[in-house]
XYZ file of C-alpha atoms in Angstrom:
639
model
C 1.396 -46.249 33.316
C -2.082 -44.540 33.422
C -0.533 -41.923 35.480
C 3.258 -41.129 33.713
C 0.130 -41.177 30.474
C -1.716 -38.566 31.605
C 1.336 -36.377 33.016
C 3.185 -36.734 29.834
C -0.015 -35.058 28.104
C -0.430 -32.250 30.390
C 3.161 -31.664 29.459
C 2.624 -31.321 26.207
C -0.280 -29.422 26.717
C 1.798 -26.791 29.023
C 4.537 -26.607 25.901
C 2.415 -25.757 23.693
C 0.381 -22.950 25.495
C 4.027 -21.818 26.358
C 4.790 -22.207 22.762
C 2.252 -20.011 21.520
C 2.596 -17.410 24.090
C 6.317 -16.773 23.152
C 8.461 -18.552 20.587
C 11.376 -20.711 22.196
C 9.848 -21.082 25.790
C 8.236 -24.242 24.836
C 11.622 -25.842 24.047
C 12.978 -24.440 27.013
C 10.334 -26.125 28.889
C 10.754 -29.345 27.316
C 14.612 -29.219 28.165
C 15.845 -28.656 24.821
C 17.592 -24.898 25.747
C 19.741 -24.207 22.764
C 16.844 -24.486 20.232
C 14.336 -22.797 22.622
C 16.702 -19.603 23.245
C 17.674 -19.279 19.421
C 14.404 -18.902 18.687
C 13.127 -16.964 21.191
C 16.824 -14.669 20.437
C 15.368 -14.896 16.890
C 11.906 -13.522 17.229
C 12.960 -11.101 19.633
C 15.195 -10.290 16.620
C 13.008 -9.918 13.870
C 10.562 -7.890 16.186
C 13.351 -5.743 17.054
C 14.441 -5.064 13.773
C 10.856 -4.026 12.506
C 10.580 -1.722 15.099
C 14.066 -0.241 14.402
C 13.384 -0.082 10.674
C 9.552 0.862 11.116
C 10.403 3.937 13.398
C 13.577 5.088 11.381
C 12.025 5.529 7.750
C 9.509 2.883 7.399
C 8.377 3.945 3.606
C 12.228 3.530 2.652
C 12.056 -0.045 3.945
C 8.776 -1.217 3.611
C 9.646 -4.572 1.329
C 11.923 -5.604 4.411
C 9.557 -4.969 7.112
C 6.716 -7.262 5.129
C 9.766 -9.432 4.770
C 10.131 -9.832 8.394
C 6.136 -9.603 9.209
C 6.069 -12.621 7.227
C 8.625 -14.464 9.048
C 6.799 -13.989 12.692
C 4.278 -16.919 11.881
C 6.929 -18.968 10.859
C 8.434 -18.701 14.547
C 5.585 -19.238 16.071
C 4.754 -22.421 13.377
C 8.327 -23.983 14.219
C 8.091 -23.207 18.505
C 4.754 -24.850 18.582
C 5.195 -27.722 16.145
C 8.743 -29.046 16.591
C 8.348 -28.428 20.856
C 5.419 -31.190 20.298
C 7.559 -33.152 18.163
C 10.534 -33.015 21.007
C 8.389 -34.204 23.401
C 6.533 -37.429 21.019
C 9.736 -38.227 20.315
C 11.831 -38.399 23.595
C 10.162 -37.034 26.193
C 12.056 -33.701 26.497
C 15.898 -35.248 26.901
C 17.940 -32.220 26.853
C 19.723 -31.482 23.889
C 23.318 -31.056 24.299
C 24.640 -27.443 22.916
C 27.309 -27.286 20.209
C 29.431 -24.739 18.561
C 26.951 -23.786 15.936
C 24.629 -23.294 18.823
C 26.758 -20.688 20.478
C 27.848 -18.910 17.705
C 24.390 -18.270 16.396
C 23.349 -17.387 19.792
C 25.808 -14.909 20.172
C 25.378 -13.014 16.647
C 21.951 -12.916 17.342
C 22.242 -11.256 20.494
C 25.116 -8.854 19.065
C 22.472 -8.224 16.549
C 19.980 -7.318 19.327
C 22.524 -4.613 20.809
C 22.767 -3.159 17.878
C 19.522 -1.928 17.163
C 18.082 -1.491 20.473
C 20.955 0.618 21.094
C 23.040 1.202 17.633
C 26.680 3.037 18.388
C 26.961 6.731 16.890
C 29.231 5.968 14.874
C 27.215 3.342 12.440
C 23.470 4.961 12.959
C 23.854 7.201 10.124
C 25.091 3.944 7.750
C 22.020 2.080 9.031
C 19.050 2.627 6.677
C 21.608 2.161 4.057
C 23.311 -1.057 5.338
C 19.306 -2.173 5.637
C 17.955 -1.365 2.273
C 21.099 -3.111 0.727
C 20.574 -6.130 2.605
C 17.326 -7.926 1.511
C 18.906 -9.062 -1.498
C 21.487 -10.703 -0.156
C 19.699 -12.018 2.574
C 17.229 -13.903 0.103
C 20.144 -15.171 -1.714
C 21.328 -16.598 1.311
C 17.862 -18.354 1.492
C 18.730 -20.368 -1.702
C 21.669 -21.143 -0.654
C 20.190 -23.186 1.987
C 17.840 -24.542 -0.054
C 20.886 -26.173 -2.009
C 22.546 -27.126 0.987
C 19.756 -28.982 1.972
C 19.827 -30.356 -1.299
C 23.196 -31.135 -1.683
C 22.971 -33.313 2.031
C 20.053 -35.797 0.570
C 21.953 -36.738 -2.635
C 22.473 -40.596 -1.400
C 18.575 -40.445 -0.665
C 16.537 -41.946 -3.190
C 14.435 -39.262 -3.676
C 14.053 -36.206 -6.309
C 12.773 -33.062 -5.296
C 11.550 -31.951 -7.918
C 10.741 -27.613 -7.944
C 13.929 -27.138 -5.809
C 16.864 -25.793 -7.988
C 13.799 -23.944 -9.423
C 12.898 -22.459 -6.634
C 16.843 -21.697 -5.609
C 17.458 -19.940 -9.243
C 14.409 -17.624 -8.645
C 14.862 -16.630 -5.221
C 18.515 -15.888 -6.391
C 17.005 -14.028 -9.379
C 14.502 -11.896 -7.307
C 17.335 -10.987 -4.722
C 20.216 -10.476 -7.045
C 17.417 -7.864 -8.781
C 17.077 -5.965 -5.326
C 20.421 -5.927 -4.539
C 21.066 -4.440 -8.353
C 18.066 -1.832 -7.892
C 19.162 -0.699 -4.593
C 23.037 -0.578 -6.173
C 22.270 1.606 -9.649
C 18.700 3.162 -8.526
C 17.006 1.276 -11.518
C 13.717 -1.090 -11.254
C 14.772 -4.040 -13.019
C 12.479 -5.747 -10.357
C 10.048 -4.821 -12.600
C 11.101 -7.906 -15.378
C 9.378 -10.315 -12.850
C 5.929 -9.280 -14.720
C 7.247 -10.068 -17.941
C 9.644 -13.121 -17.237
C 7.512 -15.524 -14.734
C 6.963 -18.001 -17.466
C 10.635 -19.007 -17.543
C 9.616 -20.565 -14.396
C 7.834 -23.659 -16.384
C 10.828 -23.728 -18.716
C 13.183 -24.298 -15.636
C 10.676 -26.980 -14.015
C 11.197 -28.691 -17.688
C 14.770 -28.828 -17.533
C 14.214 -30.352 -13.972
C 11.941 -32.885 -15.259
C 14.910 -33.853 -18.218
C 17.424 -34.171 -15.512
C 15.519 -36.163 -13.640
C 14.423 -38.779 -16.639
C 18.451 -38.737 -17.400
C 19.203 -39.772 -13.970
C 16.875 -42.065 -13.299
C 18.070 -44.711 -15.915
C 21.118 -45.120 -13.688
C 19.558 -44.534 -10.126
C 16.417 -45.675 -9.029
C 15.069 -42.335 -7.360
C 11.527 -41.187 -6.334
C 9.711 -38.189 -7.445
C 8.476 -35.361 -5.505
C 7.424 -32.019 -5.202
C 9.122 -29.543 -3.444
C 6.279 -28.120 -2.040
C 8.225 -25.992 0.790
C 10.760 -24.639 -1.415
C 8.405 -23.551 -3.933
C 6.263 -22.059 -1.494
C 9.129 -20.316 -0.042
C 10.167 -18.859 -3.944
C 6.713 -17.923 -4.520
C 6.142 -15.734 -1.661
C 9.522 -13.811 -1.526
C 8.582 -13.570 -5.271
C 5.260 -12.323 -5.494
C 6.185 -10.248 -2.150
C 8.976 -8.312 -3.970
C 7.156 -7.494 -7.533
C 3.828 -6.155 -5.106
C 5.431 -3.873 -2.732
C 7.891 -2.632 -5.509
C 5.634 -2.107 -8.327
C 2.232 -1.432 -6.495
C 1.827 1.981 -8.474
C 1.154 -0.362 -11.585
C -1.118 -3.548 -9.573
C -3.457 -3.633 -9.816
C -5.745 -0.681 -11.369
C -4.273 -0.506 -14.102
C -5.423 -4.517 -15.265
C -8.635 -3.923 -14.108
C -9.652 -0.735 -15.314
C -8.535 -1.850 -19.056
C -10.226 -4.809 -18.489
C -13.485 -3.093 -17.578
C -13.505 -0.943 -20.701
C -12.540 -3.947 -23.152
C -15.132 -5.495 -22.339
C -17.552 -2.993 -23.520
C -15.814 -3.957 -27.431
C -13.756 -0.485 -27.399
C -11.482 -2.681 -28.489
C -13.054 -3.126 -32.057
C -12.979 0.494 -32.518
C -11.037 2.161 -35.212
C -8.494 4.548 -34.788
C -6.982 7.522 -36.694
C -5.867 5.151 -39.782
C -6.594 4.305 -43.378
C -8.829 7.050 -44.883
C -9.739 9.892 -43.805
C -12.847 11.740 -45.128
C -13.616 15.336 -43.890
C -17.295 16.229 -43.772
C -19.014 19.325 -44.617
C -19.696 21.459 -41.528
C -23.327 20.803 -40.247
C -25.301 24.444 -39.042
C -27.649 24.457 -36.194
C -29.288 27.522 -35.355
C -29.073 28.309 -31.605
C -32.397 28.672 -30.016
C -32.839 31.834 -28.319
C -34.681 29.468 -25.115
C -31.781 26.752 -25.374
C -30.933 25.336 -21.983
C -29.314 21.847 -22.856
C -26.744 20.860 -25.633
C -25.799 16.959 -25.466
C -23.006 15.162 -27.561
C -22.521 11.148 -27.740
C -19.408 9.716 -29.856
C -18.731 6.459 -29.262
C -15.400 6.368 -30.697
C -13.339 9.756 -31.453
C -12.417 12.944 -30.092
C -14.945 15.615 -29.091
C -13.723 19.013 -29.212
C -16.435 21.976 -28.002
C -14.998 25.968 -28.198
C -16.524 29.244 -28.968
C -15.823 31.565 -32.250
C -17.377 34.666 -34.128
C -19.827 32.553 -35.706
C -23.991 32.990 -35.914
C -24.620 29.467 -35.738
C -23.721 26.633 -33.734
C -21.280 24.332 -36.295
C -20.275 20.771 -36.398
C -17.327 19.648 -38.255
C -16.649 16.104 -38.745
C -14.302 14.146 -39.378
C -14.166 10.397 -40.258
C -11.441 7.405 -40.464
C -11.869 4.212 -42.315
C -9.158 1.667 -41.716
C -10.097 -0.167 -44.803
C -7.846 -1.261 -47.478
C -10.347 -0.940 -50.306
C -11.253 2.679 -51.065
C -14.962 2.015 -52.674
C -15.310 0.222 -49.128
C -14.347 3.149 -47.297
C -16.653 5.620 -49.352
C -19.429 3.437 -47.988
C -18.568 3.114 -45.062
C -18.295 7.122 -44.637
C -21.285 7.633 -46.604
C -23.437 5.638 -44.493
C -21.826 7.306 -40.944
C -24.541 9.952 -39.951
C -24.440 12.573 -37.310
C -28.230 12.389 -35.251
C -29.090 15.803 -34.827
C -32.119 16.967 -32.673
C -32.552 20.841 -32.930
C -34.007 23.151 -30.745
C -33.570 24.222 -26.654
C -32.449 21.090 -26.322
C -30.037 20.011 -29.080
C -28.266 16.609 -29.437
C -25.225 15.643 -31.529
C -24.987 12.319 -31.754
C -22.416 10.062 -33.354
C -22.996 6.676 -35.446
C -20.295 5.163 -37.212
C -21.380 2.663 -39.883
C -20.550 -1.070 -38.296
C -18.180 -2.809 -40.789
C -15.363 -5.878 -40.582
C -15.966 -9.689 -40.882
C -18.856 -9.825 -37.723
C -19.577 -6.211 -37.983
C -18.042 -5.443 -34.836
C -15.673 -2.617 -36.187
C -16.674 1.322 -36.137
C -14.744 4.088 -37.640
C -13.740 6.681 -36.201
C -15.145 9.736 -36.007
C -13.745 13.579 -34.216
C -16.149 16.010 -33.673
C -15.056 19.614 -33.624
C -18.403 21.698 -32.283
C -18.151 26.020 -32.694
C -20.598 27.984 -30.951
C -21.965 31.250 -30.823
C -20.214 33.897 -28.867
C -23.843 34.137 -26.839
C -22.272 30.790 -24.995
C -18.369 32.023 -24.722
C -16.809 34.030 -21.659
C -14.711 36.924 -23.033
C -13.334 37.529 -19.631
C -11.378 34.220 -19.338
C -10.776 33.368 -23.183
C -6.618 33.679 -22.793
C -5.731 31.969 -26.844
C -7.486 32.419 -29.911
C -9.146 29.480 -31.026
C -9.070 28.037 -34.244
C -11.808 25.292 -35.744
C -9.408 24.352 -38.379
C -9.660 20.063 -38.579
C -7.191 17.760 -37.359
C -4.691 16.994 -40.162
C -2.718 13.930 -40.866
C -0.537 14.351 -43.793
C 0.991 10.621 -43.705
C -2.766 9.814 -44.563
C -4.965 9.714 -47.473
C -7.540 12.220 -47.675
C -10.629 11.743 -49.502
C -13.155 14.298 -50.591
C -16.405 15.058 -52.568
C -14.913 16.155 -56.276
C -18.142 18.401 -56.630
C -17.873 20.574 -53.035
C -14.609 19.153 -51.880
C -16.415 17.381 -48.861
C -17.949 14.262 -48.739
C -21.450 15.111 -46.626
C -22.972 13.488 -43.987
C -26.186 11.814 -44.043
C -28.343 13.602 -41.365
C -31.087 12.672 -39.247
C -32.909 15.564 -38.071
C -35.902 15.146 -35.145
C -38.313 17.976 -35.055
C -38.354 21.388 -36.856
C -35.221 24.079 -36.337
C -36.582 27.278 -35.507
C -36.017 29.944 -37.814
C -32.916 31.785 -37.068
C -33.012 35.380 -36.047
C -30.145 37.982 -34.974
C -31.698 37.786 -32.038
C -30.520 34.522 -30.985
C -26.616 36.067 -31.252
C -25.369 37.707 -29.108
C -22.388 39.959 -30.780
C -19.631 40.236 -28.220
C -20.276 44.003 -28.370
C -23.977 43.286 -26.831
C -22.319 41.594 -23.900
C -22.492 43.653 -20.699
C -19.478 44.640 -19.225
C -20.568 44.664 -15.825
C -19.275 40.736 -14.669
C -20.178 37.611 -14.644
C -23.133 38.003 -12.572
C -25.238 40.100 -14.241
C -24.437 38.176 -17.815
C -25.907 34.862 -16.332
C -28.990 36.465 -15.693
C -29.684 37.610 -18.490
C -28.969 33.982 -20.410
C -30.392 30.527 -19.820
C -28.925 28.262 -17.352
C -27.303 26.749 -20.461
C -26.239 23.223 -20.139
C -23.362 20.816 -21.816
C -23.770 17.073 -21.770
C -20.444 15.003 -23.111
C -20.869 11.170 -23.122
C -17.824 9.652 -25.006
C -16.141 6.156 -25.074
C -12.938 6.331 -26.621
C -11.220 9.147 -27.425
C -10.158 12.760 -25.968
C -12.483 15.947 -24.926
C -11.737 19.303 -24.713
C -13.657 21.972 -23.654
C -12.595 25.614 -24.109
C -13.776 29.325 -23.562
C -17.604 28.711 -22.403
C -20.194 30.147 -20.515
C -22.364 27.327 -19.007
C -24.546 28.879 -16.342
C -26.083 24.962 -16.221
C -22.973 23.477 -15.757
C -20.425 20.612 -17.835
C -20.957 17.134 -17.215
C -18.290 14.744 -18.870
C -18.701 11.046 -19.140
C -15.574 9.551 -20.516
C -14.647 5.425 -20.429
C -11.269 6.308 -22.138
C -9.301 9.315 -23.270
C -7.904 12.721 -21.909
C -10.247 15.329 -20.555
C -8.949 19.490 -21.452
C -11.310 21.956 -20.071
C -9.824 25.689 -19.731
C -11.774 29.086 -19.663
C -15.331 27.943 -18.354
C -17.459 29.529 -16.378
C -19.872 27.057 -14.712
C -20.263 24.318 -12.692
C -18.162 21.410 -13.706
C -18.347 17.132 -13.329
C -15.653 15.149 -15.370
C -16.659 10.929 -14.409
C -13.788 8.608 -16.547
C -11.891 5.308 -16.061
C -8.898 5.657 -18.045
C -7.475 9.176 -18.925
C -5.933 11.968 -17.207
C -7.791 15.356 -16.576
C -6.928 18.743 -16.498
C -9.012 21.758 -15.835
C -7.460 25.532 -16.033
C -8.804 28.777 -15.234
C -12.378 27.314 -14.140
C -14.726 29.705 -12.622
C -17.524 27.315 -10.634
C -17.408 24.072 -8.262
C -15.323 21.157 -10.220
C -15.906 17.431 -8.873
C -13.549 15.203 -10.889
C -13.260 11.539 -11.008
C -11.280 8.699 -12.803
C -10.219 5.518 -11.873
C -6.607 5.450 -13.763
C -5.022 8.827 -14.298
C -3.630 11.992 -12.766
C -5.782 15.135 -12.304
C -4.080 18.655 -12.445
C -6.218 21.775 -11.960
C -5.106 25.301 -12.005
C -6.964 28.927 -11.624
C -10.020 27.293 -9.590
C -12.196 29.867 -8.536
C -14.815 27.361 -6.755
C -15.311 24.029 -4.493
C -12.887 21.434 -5.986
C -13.010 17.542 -5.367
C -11.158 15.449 -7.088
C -10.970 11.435 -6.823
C -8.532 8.987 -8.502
C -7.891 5.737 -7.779
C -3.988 5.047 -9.256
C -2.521 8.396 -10.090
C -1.350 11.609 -8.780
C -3.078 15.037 -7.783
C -1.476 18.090 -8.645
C -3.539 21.661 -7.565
C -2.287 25.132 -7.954
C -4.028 28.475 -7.350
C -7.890 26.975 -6.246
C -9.970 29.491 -4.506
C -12.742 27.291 -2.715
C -12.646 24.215 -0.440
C -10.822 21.366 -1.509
C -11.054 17.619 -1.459
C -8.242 15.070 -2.906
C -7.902 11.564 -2.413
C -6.154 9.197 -4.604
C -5.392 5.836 -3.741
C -2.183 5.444 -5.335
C -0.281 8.226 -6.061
C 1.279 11.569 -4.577
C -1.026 14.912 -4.177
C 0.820 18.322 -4.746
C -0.969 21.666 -3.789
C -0.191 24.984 -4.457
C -1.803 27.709 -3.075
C -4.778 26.860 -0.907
C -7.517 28.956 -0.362
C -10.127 27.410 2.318
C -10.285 24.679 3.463
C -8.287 21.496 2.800
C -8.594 17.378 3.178
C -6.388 15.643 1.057
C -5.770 11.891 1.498
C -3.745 9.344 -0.105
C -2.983 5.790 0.921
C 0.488 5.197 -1.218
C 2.351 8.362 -1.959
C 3.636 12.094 -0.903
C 1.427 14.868 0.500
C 3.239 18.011 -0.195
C 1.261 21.496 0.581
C 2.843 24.508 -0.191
C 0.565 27.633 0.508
C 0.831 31.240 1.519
C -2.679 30.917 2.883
C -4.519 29.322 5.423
C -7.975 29.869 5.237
C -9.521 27.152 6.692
C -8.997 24.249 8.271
C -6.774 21.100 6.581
C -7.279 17.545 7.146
C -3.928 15.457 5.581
C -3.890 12.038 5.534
C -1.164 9.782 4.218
C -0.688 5.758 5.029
C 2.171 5.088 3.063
C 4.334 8.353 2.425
C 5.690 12.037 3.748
C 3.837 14.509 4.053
C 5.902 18.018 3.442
C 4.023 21.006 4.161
C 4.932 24.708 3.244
C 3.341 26.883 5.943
C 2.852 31.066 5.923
C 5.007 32.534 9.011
C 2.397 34.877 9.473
C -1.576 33.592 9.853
C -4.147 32.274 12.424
C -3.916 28.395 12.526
C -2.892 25.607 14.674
C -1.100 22.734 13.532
C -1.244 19.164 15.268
C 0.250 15.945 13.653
C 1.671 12.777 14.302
C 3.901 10.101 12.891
C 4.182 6.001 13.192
C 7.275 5.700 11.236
C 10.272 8.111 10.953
C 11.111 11.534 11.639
C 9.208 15.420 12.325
C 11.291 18.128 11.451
C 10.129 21.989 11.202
C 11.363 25.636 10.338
C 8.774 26.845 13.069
C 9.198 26.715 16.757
C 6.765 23.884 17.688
C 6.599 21.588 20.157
C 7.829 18.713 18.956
C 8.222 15.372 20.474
C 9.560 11.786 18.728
C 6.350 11.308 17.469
C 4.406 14.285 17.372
C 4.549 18.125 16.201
C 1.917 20.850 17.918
C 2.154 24.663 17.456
C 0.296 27.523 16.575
C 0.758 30.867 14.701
C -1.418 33.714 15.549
C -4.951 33.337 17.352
C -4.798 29.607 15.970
C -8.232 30.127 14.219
C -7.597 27.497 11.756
C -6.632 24.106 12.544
C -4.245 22.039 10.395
C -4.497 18.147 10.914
C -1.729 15.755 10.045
C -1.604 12.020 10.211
C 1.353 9.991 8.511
C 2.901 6.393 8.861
C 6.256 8.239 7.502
C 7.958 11.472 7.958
C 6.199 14.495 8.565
C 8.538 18.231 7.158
C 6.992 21.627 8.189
C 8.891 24.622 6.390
C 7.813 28.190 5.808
C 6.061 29.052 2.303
C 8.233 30.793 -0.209
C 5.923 31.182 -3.538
């Protein structure tokens, strides 16, 4: 007995290794051959099929193929687990085959043939006949978890989570199925409708009180099943609607904290200010402007003075409330070569948590405008809400500010403006010697900024937690740092190094370096000069026009280059998307790329193999890198 003991363990020692190793040979070992070669048929299958699907157009089918990666532990969970349980429970007696058993062998290895070696005639219906399967493939799922059901009805024993989990796999693949059918994202719902899942568990619960009166049945959770829901679930709503999951909660979430929140918006009464003169200091190098909560708008006009106009919203129901509130708002201002504007709403509400708010509209002397880029006229006129009250002084017609005022203002002198006649004509150059390395500070909360038609030798810097970013016609060195909020720069002369967590960048007329960083939203470029860098976690990049040199990099979304110009070399980088390039037939660069899903195709006459594209036009000066999980299109420019 100690002997047949310690033989029967080695067995079961050797069917597991084997088990492990490959899915199915364990069984086989153990002498039960139908299970062990449907699952080994099976794995091979699923395997197989990722392959297929991964090299054909693996972005188009990238909810299957996690479908499928998922599966592969679940082979190797069943080989190991039940080849063990074969063996504990009889020793490895053969199993005797039946119909079922070679009819499922025999799709599966139909199955096989077909995608290791699909007929012409069906290869171009196969991504198709793919994408429209996974929903009814997960219905099928439920079905069996009804079957299975249905068969342990005389058992005295409720399982309670199944029909749940049957009616929401059903849900989640009828969805799919109607997605893939009318090109809609209904998927989508699944973020909004998951509690109906605890109303459905409910009904369960009544059904099962109901029954039990009459049959004596046990309760238990369906662990499995609901396992089995929750994954195909949470699997479907991730890798369909990954462009919203999950920055977008997070970011939000980081600026609510901060009690943005409480923050008043462009409601109840509205009082505008009168405007608030600074002189400009001939020696001024630094202009900083804080507003908590409102819109900061900064452009140049024929005016001697630098000018601040104000204005501020109360939502209030009680007017004499309002007036106080607005009354007590001040604007800090701290004159001189550095000047500061700073914004401070009177607190008000029921913990004094609220703060109106407040737009700031800043006009500056020509001496800080660029004549050469300035495209629109500009206006200073105020934002104007007709649907709202408007309340002002009856005396002046504006209802002043209260002012705080650090230091002494220099007296003013003609000196200190420059008339756009005493401008020299000679460029850029020689007009930013001649001025201070003027600098503009912007440090807002909520609310939008827009900066237009400036000369800032020093540079912009723009710190935003939430709101749109403008900046067009500035000459200078620019640095835009947000969470929420897109931003868009035009006709910038100067290095630009954008950043924001949630929101698409667009830049155009770039004459200087350009980085730009966003984690969930797109990148679109057009006409920049200098050296670029994009990378965006979650989102496409589109450039027109490139310069110099190039790395753009995106882990979920398109790359799509279309340029005239090489001038440097490119770096493109794209996990989960094409990348379509637009290429001069004329220049001096080398292109190399390569592909680990789907297809290279190309106007030019490169060398291309299944999986990679090499070629070179001219002397080859330039090199143009290109790594992609997807597709990979090289055409010739037409701009």
């Amino acid at each position: 007995m100690g002997k047949l003991g310690v033989t029967h363990r080695k067995r079961r020692w050797l069917a597991a290794i084997l088990a492990f190793l490959l899915p199915g040979t364990g069984h086989l070992y153990a002498g039960q051959y139908p299970k062990g070669l449907l699952l080994l048929a099976g794995y091979l299958l699923d395997v197989t099929a990722i392959i297929r699907l991964a090299d054909s157009d693996g972005g188009r089918h990238l909810l299957l193929i996690v479908y499928l990666g998922l599966m592969l532990p679940v082979f190797y969970f069943l080989s190991v687990y039940d080849s063990l349980q074969t063996l504990e429970r009889d020793d490895g007696i053969p199993l005797s085959a039946s119909l079922s058993h070679g009819i499922a062998l025999t799709a599966a290895g139909g199955l096989l043939f077909l995608l290791v070696k699909p007929p012409d005639a069906i290869l171009p219906w196969m991504n198709e006949l793919a994408e429209l399967s996974v929903g009814p493939v997960i219905i099928a799922i439920a079905v069996v978890l009804l079957v299975l059901t249905r068969k342990r009805l005389v058992v005295t024993m409720f399982k309670l989570g199944r029909y749940t989990a049957a009616v929401l796999i059903v849900m989640v693949g009828a969805l799919l199925l109607w997605d893939q059918i009318q090109g809609r994202n209904d998927i989508a719902l699944l973020g909004q409708w998951w509690p109906v899942i605890f109303i459905m568990l409910g009904i369960e619960m009544i059904i099962y009180s109901l029954r039990s009166r009459k049959i004596v049945q046990k309760l238990r959770l369906d662990f499995a099943g609901i396992s089995v829901a929750l994954v195909i679930s949470l699997t479907a709503y991730v890798v369909t609607q990954y462009a919203d999951f999950p920055f977008k909660w997070l970011d939000q979430w980081n600026v609510d904290i901060s009690g943005i929140s409480e923050y008043g918006e462009e409601t109840g009464y509205r009082y505008d200010k009168t405007v608030v003169k600074v002189p400009l200091d001939e020696n001024i190098s630094h202009i900083r402007i804080v507003n908590p909560n409102g819109q900061i708008t900064v452009r140049s006009d024929d005016v001697e003075e630098m000018e601040l106009l104000a204005t501020v919203w109360v939502d209030v129901k009680d007017q004499a409330e309002a007036d106080s509130i607005a009354e007590q708002s001040t604007v800090k201002v701290t004159p001189g070569d550095e000047v500061a504007f700073e914004a401070k709403g009177q607190a008000y509400g029921a913990n004094g948590s609220h703060k109106p708010r407040m737009n700031l509209t800043l006009t500056v002397p020509m001496a800080l405008s660029d004549q050469v880029y300035v495209e629109e006229p500009i206006t200073t006129d105020p934002p104007t809400n007709t649907d709202q009250p408007v309340v002002t002084d009856e005396a002046s017609g504006d209802k002043s500010f209260a002012i705080e005022t650090i230091g002494t203002a220099p007296p003013h002198s003609p000196s200190s403006t420059i008339s756009p006649t005493e401008l020299p004509e000679s460029g850029n150059a020689e007009r930013k010697g001649e001025q201070n390395a003027v600098k503009l500070n912007i440090e807002a909360e909520l609310g939008a900024v827009d900066v237009s038609g400036l000369l800032l030798p020093g540079g912009l810097d723009i710190r935003i937690s939430s709101g749109n970013v403008k900046v067009g016609n500035v000459v200078g060195e620019i640095q835009v740092k947000g969470i929420n909020g897109n931003v868009e720069l035009q006709a910038v002369n100067g290095d630009s190094s954008i950043e924001t967590k949630n929101g698409t960048i667009t830049a155009t007329g770039i004459k200087g370096q350009f980085y730009a960083n966003t984690l969930n939203g797109s990148l679109e470029l057009q006409d920049v000069g200098g050296d670029i860098e994009a990378e965006t976690k979650n989102g496409k990049i589109k450039i027109t026009g490139a310069g110099a040199s190039l790395k753009a990099d995106t882990l979920n979304g398109t790359i799509e280059v279309n340029s005239n110009h090489v001038g440097g070399d490119w770096d493109l980088d794209s996990s989960v998307g094409e990348i379509k390039l637009a290429l001069p037939e004329h220049g001096d660069f080398a292109i190399y790329g390569s592909v680990t899903f789907g297809n290279i195709t190309s106007d030019f006459p490169f060398d291309i193999s299944k999986k990679t594209i090499r070629g070179s036009v001219g002397t080859g000066t330039h090199r143009i890198q290109v790594n992609a999980n997807n597709s990979i299109s090289v055409k010739k420019a037409r701009l």
